[in-house]
Coordinates of C-alpha atoms and ligand atoms in Angstrom, one line a residue:
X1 CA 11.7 -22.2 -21.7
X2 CA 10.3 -22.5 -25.3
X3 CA 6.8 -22.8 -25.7
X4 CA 3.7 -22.2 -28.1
X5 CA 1.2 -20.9 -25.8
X6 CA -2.3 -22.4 -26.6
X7 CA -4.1 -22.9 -23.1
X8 CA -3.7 -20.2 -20.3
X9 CA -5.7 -21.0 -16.7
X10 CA -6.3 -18.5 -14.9
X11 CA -6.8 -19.1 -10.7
X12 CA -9.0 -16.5 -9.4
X13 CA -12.4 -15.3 -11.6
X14 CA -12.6 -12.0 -9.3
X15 CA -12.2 -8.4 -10.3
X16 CA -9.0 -9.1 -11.9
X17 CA -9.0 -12.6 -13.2
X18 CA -12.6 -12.4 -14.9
X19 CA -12.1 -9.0 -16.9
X20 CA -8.4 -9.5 -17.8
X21 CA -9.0 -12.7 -19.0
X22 CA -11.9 -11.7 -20.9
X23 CA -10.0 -9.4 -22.9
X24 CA -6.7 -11.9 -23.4
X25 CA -9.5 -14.0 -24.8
X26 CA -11.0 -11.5 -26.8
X27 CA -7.9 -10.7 -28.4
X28 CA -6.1 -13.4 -28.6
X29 CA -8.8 -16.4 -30.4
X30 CA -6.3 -18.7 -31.2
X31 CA -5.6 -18.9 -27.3
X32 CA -8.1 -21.1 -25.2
X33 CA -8.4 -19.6 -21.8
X34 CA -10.1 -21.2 -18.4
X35 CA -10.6 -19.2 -15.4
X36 CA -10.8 -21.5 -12.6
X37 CA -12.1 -20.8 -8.9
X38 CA -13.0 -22.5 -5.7
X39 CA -16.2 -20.3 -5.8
X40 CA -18.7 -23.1 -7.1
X41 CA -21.2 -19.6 -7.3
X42 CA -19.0 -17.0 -8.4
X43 CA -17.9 -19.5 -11.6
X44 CA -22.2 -20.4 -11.7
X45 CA -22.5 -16.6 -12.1
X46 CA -19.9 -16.3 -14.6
X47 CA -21.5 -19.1 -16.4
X48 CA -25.4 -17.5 -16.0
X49 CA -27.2 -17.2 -19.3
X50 CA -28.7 -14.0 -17.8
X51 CA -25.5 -11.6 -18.3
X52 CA -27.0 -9.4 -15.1
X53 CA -26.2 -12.0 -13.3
X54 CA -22.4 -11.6 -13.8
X55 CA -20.2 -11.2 -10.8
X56 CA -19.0 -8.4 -11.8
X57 CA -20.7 -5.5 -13.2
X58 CA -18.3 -3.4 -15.6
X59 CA -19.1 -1.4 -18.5
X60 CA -18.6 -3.7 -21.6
X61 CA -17.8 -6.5 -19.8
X62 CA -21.3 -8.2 -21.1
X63 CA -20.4 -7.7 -24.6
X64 CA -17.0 -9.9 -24.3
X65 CA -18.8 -12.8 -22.0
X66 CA -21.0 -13.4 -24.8
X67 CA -18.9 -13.1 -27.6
X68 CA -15.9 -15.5 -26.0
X69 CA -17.7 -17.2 -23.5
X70 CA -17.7 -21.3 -24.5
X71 CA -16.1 -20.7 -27.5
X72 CA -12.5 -19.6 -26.2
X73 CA -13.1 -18.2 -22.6
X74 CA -14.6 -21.1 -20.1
X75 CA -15.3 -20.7 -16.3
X76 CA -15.5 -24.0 -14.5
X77 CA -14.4 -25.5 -10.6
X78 CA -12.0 -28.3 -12.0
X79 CA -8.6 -26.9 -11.1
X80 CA -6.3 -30.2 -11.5
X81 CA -7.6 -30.3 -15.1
X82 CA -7.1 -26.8 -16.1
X83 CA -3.8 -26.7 -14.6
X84 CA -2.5 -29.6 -16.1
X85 CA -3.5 -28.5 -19.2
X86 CA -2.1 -24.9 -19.3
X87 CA 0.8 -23.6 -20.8
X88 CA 0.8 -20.7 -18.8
X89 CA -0.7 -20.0 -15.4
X90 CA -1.7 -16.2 -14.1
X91 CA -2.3 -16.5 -9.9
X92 CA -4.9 -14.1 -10.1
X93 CA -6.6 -14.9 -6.5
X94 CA -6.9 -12.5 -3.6
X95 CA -4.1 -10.9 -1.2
X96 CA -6.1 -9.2 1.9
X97 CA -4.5 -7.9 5.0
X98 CA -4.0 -10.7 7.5
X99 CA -6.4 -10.4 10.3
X100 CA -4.4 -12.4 12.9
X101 CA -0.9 -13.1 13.6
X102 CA 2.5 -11.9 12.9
X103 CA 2.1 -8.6 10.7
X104 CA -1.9 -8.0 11.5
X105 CA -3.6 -5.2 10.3
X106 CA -0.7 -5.0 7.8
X107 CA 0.7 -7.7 6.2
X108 CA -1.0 -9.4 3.1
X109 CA -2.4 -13.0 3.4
X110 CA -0.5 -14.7 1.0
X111 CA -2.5 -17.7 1.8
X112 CA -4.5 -18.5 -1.2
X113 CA -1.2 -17.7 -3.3
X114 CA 0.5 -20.5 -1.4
X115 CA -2.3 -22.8 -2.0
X116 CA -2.7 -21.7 -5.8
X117 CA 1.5 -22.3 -6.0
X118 CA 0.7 -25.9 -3.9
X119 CA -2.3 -26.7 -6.6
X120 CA 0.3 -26.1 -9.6
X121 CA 3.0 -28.0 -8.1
X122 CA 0.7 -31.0 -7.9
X123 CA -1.2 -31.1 -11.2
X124 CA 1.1 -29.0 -13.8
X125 CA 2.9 -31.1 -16.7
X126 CA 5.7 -30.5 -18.5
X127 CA 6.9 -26.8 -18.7
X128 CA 4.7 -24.1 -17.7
X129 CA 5.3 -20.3 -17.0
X130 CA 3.9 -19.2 -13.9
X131 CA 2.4 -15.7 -14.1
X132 CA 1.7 -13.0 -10.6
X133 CA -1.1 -11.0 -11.7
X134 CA -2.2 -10.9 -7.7
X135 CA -0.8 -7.5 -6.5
X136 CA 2.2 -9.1 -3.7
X137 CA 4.8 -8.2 -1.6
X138 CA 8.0 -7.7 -3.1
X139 CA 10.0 -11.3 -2.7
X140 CA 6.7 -13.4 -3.1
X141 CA 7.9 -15.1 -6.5
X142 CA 10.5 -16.5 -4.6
X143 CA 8.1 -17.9 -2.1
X144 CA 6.1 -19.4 -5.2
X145 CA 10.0 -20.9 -7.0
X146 CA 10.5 -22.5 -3.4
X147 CA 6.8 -24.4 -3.4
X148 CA 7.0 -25.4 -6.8
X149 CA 10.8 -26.6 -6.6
X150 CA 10.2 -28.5 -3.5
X151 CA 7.5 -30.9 -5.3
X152 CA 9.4 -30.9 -8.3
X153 CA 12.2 -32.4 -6.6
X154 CA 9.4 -35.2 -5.3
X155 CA 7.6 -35.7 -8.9
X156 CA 11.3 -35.9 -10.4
X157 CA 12.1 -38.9 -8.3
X158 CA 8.7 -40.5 -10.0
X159 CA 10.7 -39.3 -13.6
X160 CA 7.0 -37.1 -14.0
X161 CA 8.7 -33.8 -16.2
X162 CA 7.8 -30.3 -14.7
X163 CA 9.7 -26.8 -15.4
X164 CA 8.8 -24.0 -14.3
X165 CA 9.6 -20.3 -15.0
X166 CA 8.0 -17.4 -12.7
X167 CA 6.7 -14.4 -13.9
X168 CA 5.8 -10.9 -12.7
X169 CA 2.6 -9.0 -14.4
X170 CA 0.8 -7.0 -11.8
X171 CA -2.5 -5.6 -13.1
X172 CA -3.0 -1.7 -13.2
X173 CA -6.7 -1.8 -14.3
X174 CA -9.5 0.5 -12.2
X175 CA -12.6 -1.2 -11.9
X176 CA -15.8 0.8 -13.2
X177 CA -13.4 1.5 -16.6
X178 CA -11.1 -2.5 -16.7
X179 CA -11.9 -3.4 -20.0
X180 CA -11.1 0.2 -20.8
X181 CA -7.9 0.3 -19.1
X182 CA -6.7 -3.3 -20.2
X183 CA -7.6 -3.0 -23.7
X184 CA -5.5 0.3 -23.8
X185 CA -2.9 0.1 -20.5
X186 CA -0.8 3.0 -20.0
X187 CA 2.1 -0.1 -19.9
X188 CA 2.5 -3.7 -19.2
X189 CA 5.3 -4.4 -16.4
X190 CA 6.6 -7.6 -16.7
X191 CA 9.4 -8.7 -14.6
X192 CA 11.7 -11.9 -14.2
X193 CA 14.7 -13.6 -15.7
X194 CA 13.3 -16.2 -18.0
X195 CA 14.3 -14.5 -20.9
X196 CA 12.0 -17.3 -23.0
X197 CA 8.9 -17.0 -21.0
X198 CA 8.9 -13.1 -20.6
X199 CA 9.0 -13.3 -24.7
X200 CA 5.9 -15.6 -24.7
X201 CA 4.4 -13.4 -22.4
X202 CA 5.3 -10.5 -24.7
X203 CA 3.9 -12.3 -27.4
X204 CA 0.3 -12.7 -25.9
X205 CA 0.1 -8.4 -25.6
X206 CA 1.3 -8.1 -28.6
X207 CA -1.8 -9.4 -30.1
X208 CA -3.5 -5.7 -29.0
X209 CA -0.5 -3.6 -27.2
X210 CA 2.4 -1.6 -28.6
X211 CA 5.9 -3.2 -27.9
X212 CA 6.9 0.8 -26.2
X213 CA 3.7 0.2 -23.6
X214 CA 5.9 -3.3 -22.5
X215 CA 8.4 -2.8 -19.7
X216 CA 10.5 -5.6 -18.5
X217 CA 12.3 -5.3 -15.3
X218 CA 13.5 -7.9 -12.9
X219 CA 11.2 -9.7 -10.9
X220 CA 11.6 -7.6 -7.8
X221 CA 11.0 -4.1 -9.2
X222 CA 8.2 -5.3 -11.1
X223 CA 6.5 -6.7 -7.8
X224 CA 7.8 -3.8 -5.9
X225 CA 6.4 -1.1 -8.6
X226 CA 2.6 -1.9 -8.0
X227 CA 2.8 -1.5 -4.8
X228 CA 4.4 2.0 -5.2
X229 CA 2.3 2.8 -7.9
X230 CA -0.9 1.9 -6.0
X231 CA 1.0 4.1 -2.5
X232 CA 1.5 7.0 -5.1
X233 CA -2.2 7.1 -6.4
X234 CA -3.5 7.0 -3.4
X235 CA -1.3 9.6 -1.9
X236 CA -2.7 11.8 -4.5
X237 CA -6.4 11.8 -3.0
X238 CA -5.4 12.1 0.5
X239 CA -3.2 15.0 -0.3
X240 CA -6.6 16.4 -2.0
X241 CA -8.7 15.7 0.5
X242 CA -6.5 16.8 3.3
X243 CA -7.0 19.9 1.7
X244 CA -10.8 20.3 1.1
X245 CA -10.6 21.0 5.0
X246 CA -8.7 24.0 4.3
X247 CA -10.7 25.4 1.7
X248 CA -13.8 25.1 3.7
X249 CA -12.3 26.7 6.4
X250 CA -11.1 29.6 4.6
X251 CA -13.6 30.0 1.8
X252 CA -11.7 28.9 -1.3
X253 CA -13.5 26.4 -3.6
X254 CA -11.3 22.7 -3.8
X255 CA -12.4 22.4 -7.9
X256 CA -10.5 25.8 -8.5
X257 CA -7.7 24.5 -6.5
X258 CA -7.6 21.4 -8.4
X259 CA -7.5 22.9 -11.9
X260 CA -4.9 25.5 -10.8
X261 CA -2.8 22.8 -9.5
X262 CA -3.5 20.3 -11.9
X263 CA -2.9 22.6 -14.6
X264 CA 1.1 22.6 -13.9
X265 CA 2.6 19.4 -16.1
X266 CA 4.3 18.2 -12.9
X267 CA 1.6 17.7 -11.1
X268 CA -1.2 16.6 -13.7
X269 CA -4.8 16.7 -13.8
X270 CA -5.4 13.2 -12.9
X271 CA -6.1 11.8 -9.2
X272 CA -7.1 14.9 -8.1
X273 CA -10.9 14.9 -7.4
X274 CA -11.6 15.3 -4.0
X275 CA -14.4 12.9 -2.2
X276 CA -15.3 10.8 1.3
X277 CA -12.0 9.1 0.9
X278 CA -10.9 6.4 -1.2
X279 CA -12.1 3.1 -1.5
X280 CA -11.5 -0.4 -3.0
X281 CA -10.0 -2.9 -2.2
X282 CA -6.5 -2.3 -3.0
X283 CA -5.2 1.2 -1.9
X284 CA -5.2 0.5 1.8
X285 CA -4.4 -3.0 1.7
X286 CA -1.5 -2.4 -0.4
X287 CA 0.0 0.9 1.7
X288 CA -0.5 -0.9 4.7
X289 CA 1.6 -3.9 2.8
X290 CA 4.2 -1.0 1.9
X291 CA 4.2 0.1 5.6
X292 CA 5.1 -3.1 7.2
X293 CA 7.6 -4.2 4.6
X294 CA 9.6 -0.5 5.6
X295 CA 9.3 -1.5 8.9
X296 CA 10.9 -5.0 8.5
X297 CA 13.5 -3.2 6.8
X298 CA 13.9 -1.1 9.5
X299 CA 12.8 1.7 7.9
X300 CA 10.8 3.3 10.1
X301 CA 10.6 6.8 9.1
X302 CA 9.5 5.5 5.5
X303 CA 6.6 3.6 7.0
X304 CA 5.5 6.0 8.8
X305 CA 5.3 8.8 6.0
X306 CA 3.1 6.5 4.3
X307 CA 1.1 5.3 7.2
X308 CA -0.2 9.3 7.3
X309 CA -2.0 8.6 4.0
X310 CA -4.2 5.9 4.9
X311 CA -4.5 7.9 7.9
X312 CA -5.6 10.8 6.5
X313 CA -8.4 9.0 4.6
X314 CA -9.8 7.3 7.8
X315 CA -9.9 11.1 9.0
X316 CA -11.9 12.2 5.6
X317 CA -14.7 9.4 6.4
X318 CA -15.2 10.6 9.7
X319 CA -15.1 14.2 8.7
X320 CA -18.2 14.0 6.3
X321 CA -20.2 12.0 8.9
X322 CA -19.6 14.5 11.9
X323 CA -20.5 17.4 9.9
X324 CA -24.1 15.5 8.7
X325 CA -24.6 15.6 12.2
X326 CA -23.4 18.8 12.9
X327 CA -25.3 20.4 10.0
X328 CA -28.5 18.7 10.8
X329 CA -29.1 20.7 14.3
X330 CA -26.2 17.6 16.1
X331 CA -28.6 15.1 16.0
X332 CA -29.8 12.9 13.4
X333 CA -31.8 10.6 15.6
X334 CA -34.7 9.2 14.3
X335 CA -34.2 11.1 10.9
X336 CA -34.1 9.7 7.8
X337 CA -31.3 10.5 5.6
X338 CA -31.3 9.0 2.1
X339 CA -27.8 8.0 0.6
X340 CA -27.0 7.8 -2.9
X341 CA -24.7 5.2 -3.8
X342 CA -22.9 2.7 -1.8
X343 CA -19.9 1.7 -4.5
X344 CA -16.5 2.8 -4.0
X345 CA -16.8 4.6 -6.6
X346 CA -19.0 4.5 -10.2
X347 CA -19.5 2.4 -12.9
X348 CA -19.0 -1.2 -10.3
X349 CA -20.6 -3.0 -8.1
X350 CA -18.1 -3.8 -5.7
X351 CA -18.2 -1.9 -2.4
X352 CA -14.8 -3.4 -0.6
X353 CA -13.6 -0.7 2.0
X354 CA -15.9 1.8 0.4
X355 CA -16.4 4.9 1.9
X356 CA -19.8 4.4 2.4
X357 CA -20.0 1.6 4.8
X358 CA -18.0 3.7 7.7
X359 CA -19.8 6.8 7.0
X360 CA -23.4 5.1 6.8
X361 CA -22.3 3.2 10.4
X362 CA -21.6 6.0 11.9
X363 CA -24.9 7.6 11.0
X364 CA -26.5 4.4 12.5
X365 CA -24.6 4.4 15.2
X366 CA -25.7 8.2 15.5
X367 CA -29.6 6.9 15.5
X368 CA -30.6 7.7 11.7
X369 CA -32.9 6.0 9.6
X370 CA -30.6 5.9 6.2
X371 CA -32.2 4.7 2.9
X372 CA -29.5 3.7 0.6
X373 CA -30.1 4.0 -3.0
X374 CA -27.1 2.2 -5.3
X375 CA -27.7 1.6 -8.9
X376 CA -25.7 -1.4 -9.1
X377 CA -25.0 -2.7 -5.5
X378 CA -27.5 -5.8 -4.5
X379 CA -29.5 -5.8 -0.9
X380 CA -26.9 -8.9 -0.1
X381 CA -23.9 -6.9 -0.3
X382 CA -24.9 -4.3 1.8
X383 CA -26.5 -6.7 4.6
X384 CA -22.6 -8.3 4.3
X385 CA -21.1 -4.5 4.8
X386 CA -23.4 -3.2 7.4
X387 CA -24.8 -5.9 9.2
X388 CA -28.1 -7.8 9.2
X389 CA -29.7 -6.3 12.3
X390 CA -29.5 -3.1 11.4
X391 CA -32.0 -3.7 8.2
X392 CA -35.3 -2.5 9.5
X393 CA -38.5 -1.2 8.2
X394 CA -38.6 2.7 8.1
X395 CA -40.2 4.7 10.9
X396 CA -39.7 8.2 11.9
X397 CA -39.9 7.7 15.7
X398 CA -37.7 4.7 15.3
X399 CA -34.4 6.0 16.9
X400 CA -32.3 3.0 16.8
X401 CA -30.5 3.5 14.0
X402 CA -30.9 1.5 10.7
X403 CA -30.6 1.2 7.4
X404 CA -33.2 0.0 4.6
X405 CA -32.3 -0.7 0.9
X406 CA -34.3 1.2 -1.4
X407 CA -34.9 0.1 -5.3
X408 CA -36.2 3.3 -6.3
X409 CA -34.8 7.2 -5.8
X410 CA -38.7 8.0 -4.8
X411 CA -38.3 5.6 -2.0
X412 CA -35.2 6.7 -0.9
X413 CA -36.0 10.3 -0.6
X414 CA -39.3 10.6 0.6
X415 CA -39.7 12.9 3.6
X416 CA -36.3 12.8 4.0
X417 CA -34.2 15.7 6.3
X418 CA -31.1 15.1 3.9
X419 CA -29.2 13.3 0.6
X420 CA -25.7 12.3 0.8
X421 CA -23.7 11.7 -2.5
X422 CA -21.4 9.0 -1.5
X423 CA -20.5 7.5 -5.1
X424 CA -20.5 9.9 -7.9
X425 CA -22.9 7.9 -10.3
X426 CA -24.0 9.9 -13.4
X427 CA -27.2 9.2 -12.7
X428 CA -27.2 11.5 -9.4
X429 CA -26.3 14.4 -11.8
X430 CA -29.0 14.2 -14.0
X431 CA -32.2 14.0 -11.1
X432 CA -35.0 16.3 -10.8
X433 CA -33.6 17.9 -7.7
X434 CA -36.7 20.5 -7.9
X435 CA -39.3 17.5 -7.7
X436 CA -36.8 15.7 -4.8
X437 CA -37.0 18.7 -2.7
X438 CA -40.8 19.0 -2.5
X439 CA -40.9 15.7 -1.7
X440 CA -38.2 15.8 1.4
X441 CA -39.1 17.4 4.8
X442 CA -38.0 21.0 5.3
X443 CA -35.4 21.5 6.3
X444 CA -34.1 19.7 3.4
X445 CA -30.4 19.2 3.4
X446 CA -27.9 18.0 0.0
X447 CA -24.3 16.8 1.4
X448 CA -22.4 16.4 -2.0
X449 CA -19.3 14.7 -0.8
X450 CA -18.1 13.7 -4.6
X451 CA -18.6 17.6 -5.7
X452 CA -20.7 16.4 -8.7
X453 CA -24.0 19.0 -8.5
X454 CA -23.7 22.7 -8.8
X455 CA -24.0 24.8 -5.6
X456 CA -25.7 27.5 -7.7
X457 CA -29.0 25.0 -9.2
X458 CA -29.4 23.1 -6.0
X459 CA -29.4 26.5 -3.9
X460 CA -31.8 28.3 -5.8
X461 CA -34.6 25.6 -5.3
X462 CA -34.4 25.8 -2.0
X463 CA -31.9 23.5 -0.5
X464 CA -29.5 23.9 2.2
X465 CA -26.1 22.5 0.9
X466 CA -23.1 21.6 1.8
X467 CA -19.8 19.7 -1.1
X468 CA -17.0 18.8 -0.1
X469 CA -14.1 21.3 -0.4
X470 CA -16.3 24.1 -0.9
X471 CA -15.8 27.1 1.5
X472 CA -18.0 29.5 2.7
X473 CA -17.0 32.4 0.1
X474 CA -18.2 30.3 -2.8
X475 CA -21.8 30.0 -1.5
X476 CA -25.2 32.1 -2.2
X477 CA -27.2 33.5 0.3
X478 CA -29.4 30.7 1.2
X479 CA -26.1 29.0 3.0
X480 CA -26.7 28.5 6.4
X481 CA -24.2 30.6 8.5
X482 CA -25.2 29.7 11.9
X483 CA -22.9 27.0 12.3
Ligands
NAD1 P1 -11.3 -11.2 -5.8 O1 -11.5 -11.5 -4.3 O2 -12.4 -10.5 -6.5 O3 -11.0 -12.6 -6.6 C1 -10.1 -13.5 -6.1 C2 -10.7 -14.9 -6.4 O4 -9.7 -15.9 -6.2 C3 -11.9 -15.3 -5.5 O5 -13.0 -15.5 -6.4 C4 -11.4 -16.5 -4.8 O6 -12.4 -17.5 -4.6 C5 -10.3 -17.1 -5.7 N1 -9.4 -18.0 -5.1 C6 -8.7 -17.8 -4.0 N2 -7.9 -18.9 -3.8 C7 -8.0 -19.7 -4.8 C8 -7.5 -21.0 -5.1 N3 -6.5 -21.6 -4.4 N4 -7.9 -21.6 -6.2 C9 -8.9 -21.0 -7.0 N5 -9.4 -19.8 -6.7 C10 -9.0 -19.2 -5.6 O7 -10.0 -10.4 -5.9 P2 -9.6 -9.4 -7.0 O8 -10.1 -8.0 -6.8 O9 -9.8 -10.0 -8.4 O10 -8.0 -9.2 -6.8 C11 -7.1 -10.3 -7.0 C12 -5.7 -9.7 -6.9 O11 -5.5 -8.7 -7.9 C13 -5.3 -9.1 -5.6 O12 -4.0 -9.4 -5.3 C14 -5.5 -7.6 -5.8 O13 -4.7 -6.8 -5.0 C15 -5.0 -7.5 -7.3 N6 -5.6 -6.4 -8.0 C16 -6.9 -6.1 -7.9 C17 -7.4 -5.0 -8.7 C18 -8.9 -4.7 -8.7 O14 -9.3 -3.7 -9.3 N7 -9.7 -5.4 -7.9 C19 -6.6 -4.4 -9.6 C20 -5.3 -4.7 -9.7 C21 -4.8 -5.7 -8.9
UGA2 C1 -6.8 1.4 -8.2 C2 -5.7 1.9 -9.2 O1 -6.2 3.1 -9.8 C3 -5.4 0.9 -10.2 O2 -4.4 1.4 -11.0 C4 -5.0 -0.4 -9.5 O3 -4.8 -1.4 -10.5 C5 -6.1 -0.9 -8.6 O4 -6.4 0.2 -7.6 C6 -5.7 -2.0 -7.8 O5 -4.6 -2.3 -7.6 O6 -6.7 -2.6 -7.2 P1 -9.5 1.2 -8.2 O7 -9.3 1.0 -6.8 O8 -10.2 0.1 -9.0 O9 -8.0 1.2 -8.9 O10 -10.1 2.5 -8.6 P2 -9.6 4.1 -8.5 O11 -10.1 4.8 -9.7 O12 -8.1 4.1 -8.3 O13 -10.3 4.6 -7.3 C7 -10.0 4.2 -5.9 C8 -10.7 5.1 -4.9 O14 -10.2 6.4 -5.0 C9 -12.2 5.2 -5.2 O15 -12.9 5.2 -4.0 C10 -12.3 6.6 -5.9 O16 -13.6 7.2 -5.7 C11 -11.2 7.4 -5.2 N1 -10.7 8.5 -6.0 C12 -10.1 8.3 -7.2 C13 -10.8 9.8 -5.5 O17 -11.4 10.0 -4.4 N2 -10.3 10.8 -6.3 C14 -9.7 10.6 -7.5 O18 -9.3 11.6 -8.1 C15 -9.6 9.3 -7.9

């Protein structure tokens, strides 16, 4: 398939199709781009003169929205044109775990794929490379090959032309650092057996990436190799965090373990910070993916091994929250605990699966007033994690359980019984801990479950504190021993 790519569409202006087309447009100005999305709000926000109002917060995604927005990077709703005018088409649209039906609780919903694949069939013209950039199981781009063959076969009868060849680029990006990561990727996978339309996908990365940084494999190791990747990060942090249990047990200190660990080439020094668990949208959706493809394989023993590391992170989130309750005499009723941050991690304002919204039900559930304090997460978002009923006004006697969304950390930590670090935003570092704590009630508790304050400071003003990973041994004398 020859062709002299001047129009990409993208289908999808989410985490992944917003910033990755951003920077394809940004380097690449002879290329007109159009991200397309059934989302008449999402694209309205993409489109908002205000740039706060973007979807998607990530640092130094502004900057490329207002240099290549209208110019060579559009957002709009009208599908059937942009596909029909594309030369190339990245499928860039969601893949959750099915909630019902064969494979529940496992499988991904390749739903919006299949209606992405349907759209193409119907409006592309002439010949167009299809591109995965949705993370899917491994065998999907045959699934998309069938659709589009099957109307092809149709439209041919008409004599209206359409090729197609199918492509395989998953995305290894991390939000909080995307533009970061796609304007210098570690590689660029791309799998299939086009020979001509993995050159003209070559061609576009070339425009920024080294030609060593692109692999190409076939199709089915590409789409299998995010997965793996995705099951082997994630494996990282729960073998960490299965571990912080250990060291508070016997005293050690988790950091130390890290860097002495870390320190050894094999390992590396990356992936190994210790916290409530992971988050995001990806990590569990894809291991459970990995899990239930073993077991249609029949390998059982496979899906099982990884099962442990999802379930080791469910574990970690219920961990943090019993010991807040343990800590704070067993009962947090009626108390008001303040948390900072509600992200799945810093530097985004996305709060899929976060770590937050399992730990902050429990505490609800437990009969605490909780305060949350995020940066960049909106009061919507948080009403859509946690509920809308449990969003009350703040009352100490009030032992129903609820949350409030604070705007300020004043707010959020005024007589307060305790702060819990739940995303490690700089910000949280660099507080006046010695003003917070004369403003919290005594006694006035710090759970650091992303091990970003020092033990040492926050003791000395008077605190009782607790971080993750951090053993008794480690602690000064104003650690409470009784429990
Ligand atoms: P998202 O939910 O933020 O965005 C997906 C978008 O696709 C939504 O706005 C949705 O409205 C749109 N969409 C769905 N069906 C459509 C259709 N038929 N036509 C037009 N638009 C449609 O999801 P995301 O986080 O961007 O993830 C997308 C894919 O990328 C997933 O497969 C995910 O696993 C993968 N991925 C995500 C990340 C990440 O950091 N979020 C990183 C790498 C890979
Ligand atoms: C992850 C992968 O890192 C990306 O390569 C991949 O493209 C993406 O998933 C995806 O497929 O969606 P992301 O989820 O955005 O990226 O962010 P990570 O930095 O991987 O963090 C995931 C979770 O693990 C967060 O909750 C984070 O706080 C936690 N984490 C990360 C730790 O607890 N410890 C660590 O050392 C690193």
């Amino acid at each position: 398939m020859k062709k002299n790519i001047k129009n990409i569409c993208c289908i999808g202006a989410g985490y992944v199709g917003g910033p990755t087309m951003a920077v394809i447009a940004k380097k690449c100005p002879h290329i007109q781009i159009n991200v397309v999305d059934i989302n008449k709000k999402r694209i309205e926000d993409w489109n908002s003169e205000d740039l706060a109002s973007l979807p998607i917060f990530e640092p130094g995604l502004g900057d490329i929205i207002k240099s290549c927005r209208n110019k060579n990077l559009h957002f709009s709703t009208d599908i059937k044109k942009q596909i029909a005018n594309a030369d190339m088409i990245f499928i860039s649209v969601n893949t959750p775990t099915k909630t019902k039906g064969i494979g529940a609780g496992k499988a991904s919903d390749l739903k919006w794929v299949e209606s992405s694949a349907r759209e193409i069939s119907k409006y592309a013209v002439g010949s167009t490379i299809i591109v995965e950039k949705s993370t899917l199981p491994v065998k999907t781009a045959l699934t998309i090959k069938r659709i589009l063959e099957s109307q092809n076969n149709k439209l041919n009868t008409k004599s209206v032309s359409q090729s197609f060849a199918v492509l395989s680029n998953p995305e290894f990006m991390s939000e909080g650092s995307a533009i970061k990561d796609l304007e210098n990727p570690d590689r660029v996978l791309i799998g299939g057996e086009d020979q001509e339309a993995i050159k003209e996908l070559i061609n576009i990365y070339l425009n920024w990436v080294d030609f060593e940084k692109i692999l190409t494999t076939d199709l089915w190791s590409s789409e299998l190799s995010k997965l793996i990747a995705n099951a082997f990060l994630a494996q990282r942090i729960s073998s960490i965090n299965s571990m912080t249990a250990l060291c508070e047990k016997t005293g050690a200190d988790i950091k130390n373990v890290s860097l002495a660990i870390g320190s050894d080439k094999r390992i590396g020094q990356y992936f190994l910070d210790s916290g409530p668990g992971f988050g995001g949208s990806c990590f569990k959706k894809d291991i459970l993916n990995l899990v239930y493809i073993c077991n249609h394989y029949g390998l059982d023993e496979v899906s099982s091994y990884w099962q442990k590391v999802v379930d080791i992170n469910i574990w970690q989130q219920k961990r943090i929250s019993h010991i807040v309750v343990d800590k704070l005499f067993r009962t947090v009723s009626g108390k008001k605990i303040a948390i900072f941050g509600f992200a799945f991690k810093s530097n985004t304002n996305d709060t899929r699966e976060s770590p937050a919204i399992s730990i902050c039900n429990d505490l609800i559930e437990e009969g605490s007033n909780i305060y949350i304090y995020d940066p960049k997460v909106r009061e919507l978002q948080i009403e859509k994690d946690l509920g809308v009923e449990t969003n009350k006004k703040y009352s100490r006697n009030n032992d129903d359980g609820y949350w409030h969304y604070s705007k300020s950390i004043d707010e959020t930590i005024k007589e307060a019984d305790a702060i819990i670090i739940l995303t490690g935003w700089s910000e949280f570092k660099k507080l006046n801990y010695e003003n917070i704590f004369k403003l919290m009630r005594s006694p006035s508790w710090i759970f650091d479950a992303r091990g970003i304050l020092d033990p040492n400071h926050i003791q000395s003003i008077g605190f009782r504190f607790w971080r993750i990973g951090l053993g008794n041994q480690n602690v000064s004398q104003y650690f409470d021993m009784q429990f």
